[in-house]
Short mmCIF file of C-alpha atoms in Angstrom, two decimals:
data_model
loop_
_atom_site.label_atom_id
_atom_site.label_comp_id
_atom_site.label_asym_id
_atom_site.label_seq_id
_atom_site.Cartn_x
_atom_site.Cartn_y
_atom_site.Cartn_z
CA MET A 448 -0.02 0.07 0.01
CA THR A 449 1.37 3.39 -0.89
CA ASN A 450 1.11 6.62 0.83
CA GLN A 451 -1.97 7.86 -1.12
CA ALA A 452 -4.03 5.33 0.47
CA SER A 453 -5.80 6.56 3.57
CA ASP A 454 -8.15 5.24 6.25
CA ARG A 455 -10.85 5.72 3.94
CA TYR A 456 -9.53 4.05 0.88
CA VAL A 457 -7.70 0.79 0.93
CA SER A 458 -5.49 1.59 -2.13
CA SER A 459 -4.10 4.50 -4.34
CA LEU A 460 -6.03 3.20 -7.16
CA GLN A 461 -9.34 3.42 -5.13
CA ALA A 462 -8.42 6.99 -3.94
CA ALA A 463 -7.58 8.12 -7.36
CA LEU A 464 -10.82 6.81 -8.86
CA ALA A 465 -12.86 8.42 -5.90
CA GLY A 466 -10.92 11.61 -6.55
CA GLY A 467 -12.55 12.09 -9.93
CA GLN A 468 -9.45 12.28 -11.88
CA PHE A 469 -9.05 10.37 -15.12
CA VAL A 470 -6.91 7.27 -13.98
CA PHE A 471 -4.55 5.08 -15.90
CA THR A 472 -3.37 1.70 -15.03
CA GLY A 473 -0.68 -0.35 -16.81
CA GLU A 474 -0.20 -4.20 -17.10
CA ILE A 475 2.73 -6.64 -16.95
CA GLY A 476 2.90 -10.28 -17.64
CA PRO A 477 5.13 -12.56 -15.30
CA PRO A 478 7.95 -14.37 -17.11
CA LYS A 479 7.71 -17.89 -17.89
CA GLY A 480 10.51 -18.84 -15.48
CA VAL A 481 12.13 -17.08 -12.53
CA SER A 482 13.88 -14.12 -14.28
CA VAL A 483 11.83 -11.23 -12.97
CA GLU A 484 14.31 -8.50 -13.20
CA LYS A 485 13.57 -7.54 -16.72
CA CYS A 486 9.82 -7.00 -16.23
CA LEU A 487 10.27 -5.50 -12.80
CA HIS A 488 12.84 -2.96 -14.36
CA GLN A 489 10.50 -2.22 -17.07
CA ALA A 490 7.66 -1.48 -14.71
CA GLU A 491 9.98 0.63 -12.59
CA GLN A 492 11.23 2.64 -15.64
CA TYR A 493 8.20 3.30 -17.55
CA LEU A 494 5.07 2.69 -15.32
CA LYS A 495 6.13 3.74 -11.79
CA GLY A 496 4.80 7.32 -11.03
CA ARG A 497 2.80 7.29 -14.34
CA VAL A 498 -0.03 4.93 -13.56
CA ALA A 499 -2.12 4.56 -10.51
CA ALA A 500 -1.54 0.81 -10.36
CA VAL A 501 -0.08 -1.99 -12.41
CA ASN A 502 -2.02 -5.06 -13.11
CA VAL A 503 -0.24 -8.29 -12.99
CA THR A 504 -1.71 -11.09 -15.28
CA ASP A 505 -2.49 -14.49 -13.73
CA ILE A 506 -1.39 -17.33 -16.07
CA GLN A 507 -2.63 -15.34 -18.91
CA THR A 508 -3.95 -17.28 -21.98
CA ALA A 509 -3.41 -20.34 -19.87
CA VAL A 510 0.18 -20.34 -20.51
CA MET A 511 2.03 -21.52 -17.55
CA ARG A 512 4.27 -18.99 -16.00
CA LEU A 513 5.18 -17.25 -12.62
CA GLY A 514 2.28 -16.38 -10.53
CA SER A 515 0.48 -13.12 -10.20
CA LEU A 516 0.74 -13.21 -6.49
CA ALA A 517 4.42 -13.38 -6.21
CA LEU A 518 5.04 -10.66 -8.90
CA SER A 519 2.40 -8.45 -7.45
CA HIS A 520 4.32 -8.61 -4.06
CA LEU A 521 7.63 -7.86 -5.91
CA LEU A 522 5.99 -4.78 -7.53
CA ALA A 523 4.62 -3.62 -4.18
CA GLU A 524 8.09 -4.00 -2.55
CA ARG A 525 9.54 -1.63 -5.28
CA GLY A 526 6.94 0.94 -4.53
CA MET A 527 4.36 0.17 -7.26
CA GLU A 528 0.90 -0.68 -6.38
CA PRO A 529 -0.19 -3.93 -8.14
CA VAL A 530 -3.71 -5.12 -9.28
CA PHE A 531 -3.62 -8.71 -8.38
CA GLN A 532 -5.33 -10.46 -11.26
CA MET A 533 -7.00 -13.63 -10.05
CA VAL A 534 -8.52 -16.31 -12.28
CA THR A 535 -10.97 -19.12 -11.14
CA ARG A 536 -9.67 -21.55 -13.61
CA ASP A 537 -6.78 -22.97 -11.46
CA ARG A 538 -7.88 -22.88 -8.00
CA ASN A 539 -10.85 -24.03 -5.96
CA ARG A 540 -12.47 -21.89 -3.32
CA LEU A 541 -10.08 -23.24 -0.72
CA ALA A 542 -7.02 -22.03 -2.66
CA LEU A 543 -8.65 -18.85 -3.84
CA GLN A 544 -9.63 -17.69 -0.39
CA SER A 545 -6.19 -18.83 1.09
CA ASP A 546 -4.33 -16.86 -1.57
CA LEU A 547 -6.60 -13.92 -1.06
CA LEU A 548 -5.73 -13.97 2.72
CA GLY A 549 -2.08 -14.32 1.58
CA ALA A 550 -2.20 -11.44 -0.79
CA TYR A 551 -3.72 -9.23 1.87
CA VAL A 552 -0.87 -10.02 4.55
CA LEU A 553 1.71 -9.26 1.75
CA GLY A 554 0.22 -5.80 1.35
CA ILE A 555 -1.74 -6.42 -1.79
CA ARG A 556 -5.06 -4.53 -1.89
CA ASN A 557 -6.42 -4.39 -5.38
CA VAL A 558 -7.71 -7.59 -6.88
CA LEU A 559 -9.25 -8.21 -10.14
CA ALA A 560 -11.55 -11.26 -10.36
CA LEU A 561 -11.54 -13.06 -13.65
CA THR A 562 -12.69 -16.39 -14.86
CA GLY A 563 -9.50 -16.95 -17.07
CA ASP A 564 -9.05 -18.33 -20.38
CA HIS A 565 -9.86 -22.05 -20.97
CA VAL A 566 -6.88 -24.35 -20.62
CA SER A 567 -7.43 -25.61 -24.26
CA MET A 568 -6.21 -22.13 -25.36
CA GLY A 569 -2.86 -22.39 -23.61
CA ASP A 570 0.26 -24.57 -23.45
CA HIS A 571 -1.10 -27.28 -21.15
CA PRO A 572 -4.32 -28.28 -22.76
CA GLN A 573 -4.33 -31.63 -20.89
CA ALA A 574 -4.80 -29.82 -17.46
CA LYS A 575 -7.88 -30.17 -15.38
CA CYS A 576 -9.94 -27.03 -15.33
CA VAL A 577 -11.22 -26.06 -11.91
CA TYR A 578 -13.83 -23.30 -12.29
CA ASP A 579 -15.05 -24.13 -8.79
CA LEU A 580 -16.29 -20.57 -8.51
CA ASP A 581 -17.06 -18.20 -11.53
CA SER A 582 -15.94 -14.50 -11.32
CA VAL A 583 -19.08 -13.59 -9.42
CA GLY A 584 -18.43 -16.37 -6.96
CA LEU A 585 -14.90 -14.95 -6.49
CA LEU A 586 -16.04 -11.48 -5.74
CA SER A 587 -18.63 -12.76 -3.43
CA ALA A 588 -15.81 -14.72 -1.63
CA MET A 589 -13.86 -11.59 -1.30
CA THR A 590 -16.81 -9.71 0.13
CA MET A 591 -17.36 -12.61 2.59
CA LEU A 592 -13.77 -12.60 3.70
CA GLU A 593 -14.00 -8.69 4.27
CA SER A 594 -16.96 -9.51 6.49
CA GLY A 595 -14.74 -11.68 8.66
CA HIS A 596 -16.02 -14.95 7.38
CA ASP A 597 -15.19 -17.54 4.69
CA LEU A 598 -17.50 -19.50 2.30
CA GLY A 599 -17.42 -22.53 4.47
CA LEU A 600 -19.74 -23.27 7.43
CA ASP A 601 -19.09 -24.62 11.01
CA SER A 602 -20.73 -27.41 12.63
CA LYS A 603 -23.85 -25.35 13.53
CA GLY A 604 -24.22 -24.13 9.90
CA ALA A 605 -22.99 -20.66 10.52
CA PRO A 606 -20.21 -19.08 8.56
CA ASN A 607 -16.57 -19.81 9.75
CA VAL A 608 -15.10 -16.83 11.58
CA LEU A 609 -11.69 -15.47 10.61
CA GLU A 610 -9.09 -14.28 12.94
CA GLY A 611 -8.70 -10.77 11.38
CA SER A 612 -10.31 -9.84 8.05
CA PRO A 613 -8.82 -8.33 4.97
CA LYS A 614 -9.99 -5.45 2.99
CA PHE A 615 -9.62 -5.17 -0.76
CA PHE A 616 -10.42 -2.83 -3.61
CA LYS A 617 -12.33 -5.37 -5.69
CA GLY A 618 -12.40 -5.16 -9.63
CA CYS A 619 -14.02 -7.07 -12.37
CA CYS A 620 -13.80 -7.19 -16.19
CA VAL A 621 -16.46 -6.80 -18.86
CA THR A 622 -16.43 -7.19 -22.76
CA PRO A 623 -18.15 -3.95 -23.94
CA CYS A 624 -18.01 -4.59 -27.71
CA THR A 625 -19.31 -8.09 -27.84
CA GLU A 626 -22.13 -9.12 -30.22
CA GLU A 627 -24.68 -9.71 -27.60
CA VAL A 628 -24.15 -6.84 -24.95
CA ALA A 629 -27.33 -7.49 -22.86
CA PRO A 630 -26.15 -10.66 -21.18
CA GLN A 631 -22.77 -8.87 -20.32
CA ILE A 632 -24.64 -5.97 -18.78
CA ILE A 633 -26.71 -8.51 -16.54
CA LYS A 634 -23.42 -10.16 -15.50
CA LEU A 635 -21.81 -6.93 -14.74
CA GLU A 636 -24.67 -5.80 -12.60
CA LYS A 637 -24.29 -9.05 -10.67
CA LYS A 638 -20.53 -8.60 -10.33
CA VAL A 639 -21.20 -5.18 -8.86
CA ALA A 640 -23.79 -6.60 -6.57
CA ALA A 641 -21.30 -9.27 -5.43
CA GLY A 642 -18.84 -6.51 -4.43
CA ALA A 643 -17.01 -5.26 -7.50
CA GLN A 644 -15.90 -1.57 -6.97
CA PHE A 645 -14.18 -0.92 -10.13
CA VAL A 646 -14.22 -2.29 -13.91
CA GLN A 647 -11.36 -2.89 -16.29
CA THR A 648 -12.68 -3.63 -19.75
CA GLN A 649 -11.54 -6.03 -22.50
CA ALA A 650 -9.79 -4.16 -25.50
CA VAL A 651 -11.94 -1.40 -27.20
CA TYR A 652 -11.22 0.08 -30.67
CA GLU A 653 -14.73 1.43 -31.38
CA PRO A 654 -15.39 4.46 -29.28
CA GLU A 655 -19.08 4.59 -30.48
CA ALA A 656 -19.78 1.16 -29.53
CA PHE A 657 -18.16 1.92 -26.08
CA ASP A 658 -20.35 4.98 -25.92
CA LYS A 659 -23.44 2.83 -26.36
CA PHE A 660 -22.33 0.25 -23.98
CA MET A 661 -21.52 2.98 -21.28
CA GLY A 662 -25.00 4.35 -21.82
CA GLU A 663 -26.36 1.00 -21.04
CA VAL A 664 -24.28 0.67 -17.93
CA ARG A 665 -25.74 4.05 -16.77
CA ARG A 666 -29.17 3.21 -17.70
CA ARG A 667 -29.01 0.02 -15.39
CA GLY A 668 -27.66 2.23 -12.63
CA ILE A 669 -24.31 0.56 -12.43
CA ASN A 670 -22.17 3.03 -10.60
CA ALA A 671 -18.67 1.31 -10.47
CA PRO A 672 -15.90 3.34 -12.23
CA VAL A 673 -15.06 1.85 -15.54
CA MET A 674 -11.62 2.01 -17.04
CA VAL A 675 -11.66 1.43 -20.78
CA GLY A 676 -9.19 -1.32 -21.95
CA ILE A 677 -6.70 -0.17 -24.52
CA VAL A 678 -4.60 -2.86 -26.06
CA MET A 679 -1.76 -1.65 -28.15
CA LEU A 680 -2.08 -2.48 -31.83
CA LYS A 681 1.50 -3.35 -32.56
CA THR A 682 1.09 -4.71 -36.14
CA VAL A 683 -1.62 -5.07 -38.81
CA ALA A 684 -1.41 -8.79 -38.51
CA MET A 685 -2.18 -8.55 -34.79
CA GLY A 686 -5.32 -6.53 -35.61
CA ARG A 687 -6.42 -8.92 -38.20
CA TYR A 688 -5.80 -11.88 -35.80
CA MET A 689 -8.01 -10.15 -33.12
CA ASN A 690 -10.70 -9.56 -35.58
CA SER A 691 -10.76 -13.17 -36.63
CA SER A 692 -9.82 -15.00 -33.36
CA VAL A 693 -10.65 -12.75 -30.41
CA PRO A 694 -14.42 -12.64 -29.78
CA GLY A 695 -15.67 -9.18 -28.48
CA VAL A 696 -12.78 -7.32 -30.13
CA LYS A 697 -13.19 -5.45 -33.32
CA VAL A 698 -10.45 -3.43 -34.86
CA PRO A 699 -11.95 -1.01 -37.56
CA GLU A 700 -10.50 -1.30 -40.94
CA ALA A 701 -9.66 2.44 -41.08
CA THR A 702 -7.48 1.76 -37.89
CA LEU A 703 -5.64 -1.13 -39.59
CA ASP A 704 -5.21 0.87 -42.83
CA ARG A 705 -3.53 3.64 -40.99
CA LEU A 706 -1.11 1.35 -39.35
CA ALA A 707 -0.44 -0.36 -42.79
CA LYS A 708 0.21 2.83 -44.53
CA ALA A 709 2.73 4.07 -41.79
CA ALA A 710 6.51 3.80 -42.83
CA LYS A 711 7.97 0.90 -41.02
CA ASP A 712 10.07 3.19 -38.81
CA ASP A 713 6.89 5.15 -37.95
CA ARG A 714 4.78 2.19 -36.96
CA GLN A 715 5.34 2.37 -33.20
CA LYS A 716 4.63 6.14 -33.36
CA VAL A 717 1.39 5.54 -35.06
CA SER A 718 0.56 2.80 -32.51
CA ILE A 719 1.06 5.21 -29.81
CA GLU A 720 -1.00 7.87 -31.60
CA ILE A 721 -3.92 5.33 -32.12
CA CYS A 722 -3.85 4.41 -28.32
CA ALA A 723 -3.85 8.04 -27.27
CA GLU A 724 -6.66 8.93 -29.66
CA LEU A 725 -8.78 6.07 -28.43
CA VAL A 726 -8.29 7.35 -24.85
CA ARG A 727 -9.23 10.73 -25.78
CA ALA A 728 -12.37 9.64 -27.72
CA MET A 729 -13.48 7.68 -24.74
CA LYS A 730 -12.43 9.78 -21.92
CA PRO A 731 -15.83 11.62 -21.76
CA PHE A 732 -17.74 8.28 -21.06
CA CYS A 733 -15.45 6.62 -18.53
CA GLN A 734 -13.16 7.06 -15.49
CA GLY A 735 -10.01 5.78 -16.59
CA ALA A 736 -7.87 3.79 -19.07
CA HIS A 737 -6.18 0.43 -18.55
CA LEU A 738 -3.10 0.38 -20.79
CA MET A 739 -2.08 -3.11 -22.19
CA THR A 740 1.02 -2.42 -24.11
CA LEU A 741 2.00 -6.16 -24.45
CA GLY A 742 5.70 -5.58 -23.65
CA TRP A 743 6.02 -2.17 -25.28
CA ASP A 744 5.94 -0.72 -21.88
CA HIS A 745 8.45 2.06 -22.93
CA CYS A 746 5.43 3.54 -24.98
CA VAL A 747 3.36 4.08 -21.91
CA PRO A 748 4.66 7.52 -20.97
CA GLU A 749 4.01 8.82 -24.50
CA ILE A 750 0.45 7.40 -24.73
CA ILE A 751 -0.31 9.21 -21.55
CA ARG A 752 1.36 12.37 -22.62
CA GLN A 753 -0.69 12.46 -25.79
CA ALA A 754 -3.85 11.31 -24.16
CA THR A 755 -3.96 13.98 -21.42
CA MET B 826 -28.44 -42.04 -22.43
CA ILE B 827 -24.83 -43.08 -21.87
CA VAL B 828 -22.85 -42.28 -25.07
CA ALA B 829 -19.71 -44.02 -25.81
CA ASP B 830 -17.61 -44.64 -28.94
CA ARG B 831 -15.37 -47.50 -29.84
CA LYS B 832 -11.62 -47.65 -29.07
CA LYS B 833 -9.22 -47.99 -31.99
CA ILE B 834 -8.64 -51.67 -33.10
CA PRO B 835 -4.77 -51.72 -32.50
CA GLU B 836 -5.64 -50.60 -28.86
CA ILE B 837 -8.15 -53.36 -28.40
CA ARG B 838 -5.83 -55.94 -30.21
CA ASP B 839 -2.98 -55.08 -27.99
CA MET B 840 -5.07 -55.58 -24.72
CA VAL B 841 -6.35 -59.08 -25.69
CA CYS B 842 -3.45 -60.55 -27.92
CA ARG B 843 -1.89 -62.19 -24.67
CA HIS B 844 -4.88 -64.38 -24.28
CA LYS B 845 -5.88 -67.67 -25.95
CA ARG B 846 -9.55 -67.27 -25.73
CA VAL B 847 -11.40 -64.08 -25.70
CA LEU B 848 -15.04 -63.23 -25.35
CA LEU B 849 -16.17 -59.97 -26.89
CA VAL B 850 -19.34 -58.96 -25.03
CA GLY B 851 -21.77 -56.30 -26.26
CA CYS B 852 -24.61 -54.60 -24.40
CA GLY B 853 -28.13 -54.13 -25.61
CA THR B 854 -28.84 -50.96 -23.63
CA CYS B 855 -27.35 -47.38 -24.04
CA VAL B 856 -24.41 -48.34 -26.29
CA THR B 857 -26.71 -50.31 -28.71
CA VAL B 858 -28.66 -47.07 -28.96
CA CYS B 859 -25.74 -44.95 -29.71
CA LEU B 860 -24.29 -47.48 -32.20
CA ALA B 861 -21.09 -48.32 -30.28
CA GLY B 862 -21.42 -51.68 -28.54
CA GLY B 863 -24.52 -53.53 -29.61
CA GLU B 864 -24.91 -56.80 -31.37
CA ARG B 865 -24.07 -55.18 -34.83
CA GLU B 866 -20.90 -53.42 -33.60
CA VAL B 867 -19.74 -56.57 -31.73
CA GLY B 868 -19.91 -58.51 -35.04
CA ILE B 869 -18.06 -55.82 -36.97
CA LEU B 870 -15.42 -55.29 -34.21
CA GLY B 871 -14.92 -59.22 -33.86
CA SER B 872 -13.97 -59.41 -37.56
CA ALA B 873 -11.81 -56.46 -37.43
CA VAL B 874 -10.07 -57.46 -34.34
CA ARG B 875 -9.44 -61.04 -35.69
CA MET B 876 -7.99 -59.49 -38.83
CA SER B 877 -5.73 -57.24 -36.99
CA LEU B 878 -4.62 -59.95 -34.64
CA LYS B 879 -3.58 -62.06 -37.79
CA LEU B 880 -1.82 -59.32 -39.48
CA ALA B 881 0.18 -58.61 -36.23
CA GLY B 882 1.23 -62.25 -36.19
CA HIS B 883 -1.05 -63.20 -33.21
CA THR B 884 -2.39 -66.41 -34.77
CA GLY B 885 -3.32 -68.36 -31.59
CA VAL B 886 -6.13 -66.02 -30.28
CA GLN B 887 -9.75 -67.20 -30.50
CA LEU B 888 -12.18 -64.53 -30.54
CA ASP B 889 -15.78 -65.13 -30.02
CA GLU B 890 -18.75 -62.70 -29.73
CA CYS B 891 -21.93 -62.42 -27.78
CA THR B 892 -24.36 -59.58 -26.61
CA ILE B 893 -26.34 -59.52 -23.50
CA GLU B 894 -29.30 -57.22 -22.70
CA ARG B 895 -27.56 -55.19 -20.06
CA GLN B 896 -24.09 -55.40 -18.64
CA CYS B 897 -24.73 -53.18 -15.63
CA GLU B 898 -27.08 -55.51 -13.78
CA ASP B 899 -26.22 -58.78 -12.22
CA ALA B 900 -29.51 -60.54 -13.36
CA PHE B 901 -28.74 -60.12 -17.08
CA ILE B 902 -25.14 -61.27 -16.53
CA ASP B 903 -26.64 -64.67 -15.40
CA VAL B 904 -27.00 -65.71 -19.04
CA LEU B 905 -23.39 -64.90 -19.69
CA ALA B 906 -21.98 -66.68 -16.66
CA PRO B 907 -21.93 -70.21 -17.97
CA ARG B 908 -20.01 -69.32 -21.00
CA VAL B 909 -17.20 -67.20 -19.36
CA LYS B 910 -15.44 -70.21 -17.79
CA ASP B 911 -14.46 -71.30 -21.39
CA TYR B 912 -12.61 -68.03 -21.90
CA ASP B 913 -9.40 -66.56 -20.33
CA ALA B 914 -10.44 -62.94 -21.06
CA ILE B 915 -13.35 -60.66 -21.76
CA CYS B 916 -13.46 -57.54 -23.90
CA SER B 917 -16.62 -55.55 -22.93
CA LEU B 918 -18.31 -53.23 -25.34
CA GLY B 919 -20.44 -51.92 -22.59
CA CYS B 920 -19.96 -48.64 -20.84
CA GLY B 921 -17.55 -48.18 -17.88
CA ALA B 922 -20.27 -49.38 -15.50
CA GLY B 923 -20.65 -52.38 -17.76
CA VAL B 924 -17.00 -53.35 -17.71
CA GLN B 925 -16.70 -53.05 -14.01
CA THR B 926 -19.92 -54.99 -13.26
CA LEU B 927 -18.45 -57.83 -15.31
CA ALA B 928 -15.18 -57.53 -13.64
CA GLU B 929 -16.80 -57.80 -10.21
CA ARG B 930 -19.01 -60.88 -11.40
CA PHE B 931 -15.85 -62.61 -12.68
CA PRO B 932 -13.10 -62.11 -10.40
CA SER B 933 -10.70 -64.69 -11.97
CA THR B 934 -11.23 -63.30 -15.62
CA PRO B 935 -9.57 -60.17 -16.95
CA VAL B 936 -12.03 -57.73 -18.39
CA TYR B 937 -10.97 -55.17 -20.98
CA PRO B 938 -12.79 -52.06 -22.11
CA GLY B 939 -13.73 -51.87 -25.80
CA LEU B 940 -15.37 -48.48 -25.74
CA ASN B 941 -14.41 -45.14 -24.39
CA THR B 942 -17.40 -44.07 -22.30
CA GLN B 943 -18.09 -40.40 -23.23
CA PHE B 944 -21.11 -38.82 -21.48
CA ILE B 945 -24.68 -38.61 -20.59
CA GLY B 946 -26.16 -37.13 -23.88
CA ILE B 947 -28.61 -37.12 -26.75
CA LEU B 948 -28.65 -38.02 -30.45
CA GLU B 949 -28.51 -34.54 -31.97
CA SER B 950 -28.54 -35.64 -35.55
CA GLN B 951 -27.70 -38.70 -37.47
CA GLY B 952 -24.16 -39.65 -36.32
CA VAL B 953 -23.82 -36.86 -33.96
CA TRP B 954 -24.25 -37.11 -30.16
CA THR B 955 -23.90 -34.29 -27.65
CA GLU B 956 -23.38 -34.02 -23.98
CA LYS B 957 -26.27 -32.76 -21.79
CA CYS B 958 -25.80 -33.83 -18.17
CA LEU B 959 -22.75 -34.12 -15.91
CA GLY B 960 -24.68 -36.03 -13.21
CA CYS B 961 -23.83 -33.41 -10.65
CA GLY B 962 -26.23 -34.80 -8.10
CA ASN B 963 -28.16 -31.51 -7.63
CA CYS B 964 -30.06 -30.43 -10.60
CA ARG B 965 -30.33 -26.70 -11.24
CA LEU B 966 -31.89 -26.68 -14.67
CA GLY B 967 -34.94 -24.78 -13.21
CA GLU B 968 -32.56 -21.74 -12.54
CA PHE B 969 -31.20 -21.72 -16.02
CA ALA B 970 -34.21 -22.04 -18.42
CA GLY B 971 -33.63 -25.73 -18.89
CA VAL B 972 -30.06 -25.49 -20.23
CA CYS B 973 -27.29 -26.68 -18.19
CA PRO B 974 -24.30 -24.34 -17.88
CA ILE B 975 -22.49 -26.86 -15.67
CA THR B 976 -22.37 -29.27 -18.47
CA ARG B 977 -22.62 -27.23 -21.51
CA CYS B 978 -20.44 -24.06 -20.66
CA ALA B 979 -16.79 -24.94 -21.00
CA LYS B 980 -16.15 -22.73 -17.96
CA ARG B 981 -19.14 -23.90 -15.84
CA LEU B 982 -20.23 -20.28 -15.60
CA LEU B 983 -23.19 -19.83 -13.42
CA ASN B 984 -23.84 -16.12 -13.68
CA GLY B 985 -23.63 -15.28 -17.30
CA PRO B 986 -21.46 -15.66 -20.50
CA CYS B 987 -17.75 -14.93 -20.62
CA GLY B 988 -16.67 -12.42 -23.22
CA GLY B 989 -15.75 -15.29 -25.67
CA SER B 990 -19.17 -16.04 -27.04
CA ARG B 991 -19.22 -15.43 -30.85
CA GLN B 992 -22.26 -15.88 -33.10
CA GLY B 993 -23.91 -18.01 -30.39
CA LYS B 994 -20.79 -20.37 -30.35
CA CYS B 995 -18.24 -21.21 -27.69
CA GLU B 996 -14.61 -19.78 -27.93
CA VAL B 997 -13.16 -23.11 -26.95
CA ASP B 998 -14.77 -24.70 -29.99
CA ALA B 999 -16.59 -22.92 -32.74
CA ASP B 1000 -18.65 -26.18 -33.38
CA ARG B 1001 -20.19 -25.93 -29.98
CA GLU B 1002 -23.00 -23.75 -28.90
CA CYS B 1003 -22.61 -21.10 -26.18
CA ALA B 1004 -24.74 -22.45 -23.28
CA TRP B 1005 -25.15 -18.93 -22.00
CA GLN B 1006 -26.53 -17.65 -25.37
CA ARG B 1007 -29.02 -20.54 -25.36
CA ILE B 1008 -30.05 -19.62 -21.63
CA TYR B 1009 -30.33 -16.00 -22.57
CA ASP B 1010 -32.38 -16.67 -25.85
CA ARG B 1011 -34.60 -19.08 -23.96
CA CYS B 1012 -35.26 -16.78 -21.06
CA VAL B 1013 -36.07 -13.94 -23.87
CA ALA B 1014 -38.53 -16.43 -25.40
CA LEU B 1015 -40.15 -17.44 -22.17
CA GLY B 1016 -40.24 -13.84 -20.85
CA THR B 1017 -38.30 -14.80 -17.82
CA LEU B 1018 -35.25 -12.79 -18.31
CA GLU B 1019 -35.47 -11.23 -14.80
CA GLN B 1020 -34.62 -14.61 -13.37
CA LEU B 1021 -30.99 -14.04 -14.65
CA ASP B 1022 -30.69 -11.01 -12.40
CA ALA B 1023 -30.34 -12.84 -9.35
CA ILE B 1024 -26.80 -14.08 -8.34
CA ALA B 1025 -26.57 -17.79 -8.75
CA ALA B 1026 -24.80 -19.32 -5.78
CA PRO B 1027 -21.65 -21.46 -6.27
CA GLN B 1028 -22.36 -24.93 -7.12
CA ASP B 1029 -22.18 -27.43 -4.10
CA TRP B 1030 -19.89 -29.98 -5.81
CA SER B 1031 -20.11 -32.38 -2.73
CA THR B 1032 -23.15 -34.02 -4.47
CA GLY B 1033 -21.15 -34.62 -7.58
CA ILE B 1034 -17.88 -36.84 -8.18
CA ASP B 1035 -15.80 -34.29 -6.02
CA GLY B 1036 -17.70 -35.87 -2.99
CA GLY B 1037 -16.23 -39.25 -3.66
CA PRO B 1038 -18.08 -42.21 -5.59
CA ARG B 1039 -21.78 -41.93 -5.19
CA LYS B 1040 -24.48 -44.22 -4.11
CA VAL B 1041 -28.34 -43.87 -4.25
CA VAL B 1042 -30.00 -45.79 -1.47
CA ARG B 1043 -33.82 -46.19 -1.87
CA GLU B 1044 -35.03 -47.60 1.35
CA ASP B 1045 -38.49 -48.03 -0.12
CA GLN B 1046 -37.00 -50.26 -2.76
CA CYS B 1047 -34.73 -52.28 -0.45
CA ILE B 1048 -35.95 -55.76 0.44
CA VAL B 1049 -37.44 -55.63 3.99
CA GLY B 1050 -35.23 -57.21 6.50
CA LEU B 1051 -32.15 -57.27 4.37
CA GLY B 1052 -31.61 -53.48 4.17
CA PRO B 1053 -29.38 -52.06 1.33
CA LYS B 1054 -26.84 -54.31 -0.16
CA ALA B 1055 -23.36 -53.26 0.94
#
């Protein structure tokens, strides 16, 4: 926990969003292995002091790697506030609750509840999927832990009592540009009812669709701050891949054309411009932006500079 | 019904090739209906395994065939019992329950599985069977408009779709329906969309296989005085 957090807020991210400023978060992916210095160094150099918090992905795309909890802790040690991403794919409710308590005692306060990509997408397709809880169940579990209880019952049928309870800033995800938005909104409402206090979205490249989505969010009375997801478009091929294979993400042809027409040496510059323009376009409808630069962390300062 | 499909011939051949006399036993119930282990399939498989044994140089194996009405019930195995003493191995074309019932009934005879038991499902179209029920022991279909997300959603989500649904299909396999799209569409059609607003409680897995192997005891069906069979 950093110095911005006060008695009222459990984390700087919560304080920043409550303060009404437009908030940026970044993201790092733990390495496949134990060489953590490179990603920590990148985070320290390009994200520290620029974003309110840094998400740490949890065995992203079901590709085995170092855990989110450990790297979140290392970030906190270096003075960066982590958002501990937690998927329900790999742990049952015993392990999820236990790791939440572990995260709390290690000083981690922001937790993003996710279901996680299916194991068939990753590099261990033979693994057993757990999915004991879904993301709504995980948020309910966090809320329960905060109340001083866990999901289990004692011999009299009452919830088990904890020795000391944690306090989190609880987040969730939503896919705003999916084909069928209504079920996403119903689920988002349940996530907030279960305890979600902030929302980070899947990648958005269509500001108009996002505007429409946010209109629906407001109409349903969902009040949690929403940070729009910005995934850096590094190549045209990546955009085409997302269009064909990543449901709920649509990169407009005009955006792809713009990147295609840029001279090779200018592509990164154009990628940065696209990110910054997306943020500027969607800023009026939301409370922050979650920047996912996919290893191009060095672009974050310039994206933020151009977007603000 | 229980849906199964046949193991590959070489796998069956390699299980039975060490024996002299092998009895291939079909089952007249679920696996007959799903065209995997009935009388017809036993006949076809028998010929194929004999040919495969011969080609692999296992000339001394005698493979005979028969089919009983139901492998998972002792009373139906009675008709098989007199024949079994003439064989030194059985290859069952029943489901996993059938294989194990035969193994318990004939403790001195090795029993091999000829099928891979797949799931509880339905015949969707000619030649296509799909899974519908996981046998979780605590049916919640009433909460989900008659579509089971525990069985039919790859992530067993109880509170709505993941972001991966595309054109009503699952992100794990574009040939599979997204269970949550089906639930949503059915709720719209039934005018019961508001039932999806309530948070669905986490599943109690203790009534399923996570609680250990299960047993159903119906006292009213047990023979008076004997109690449930151990």
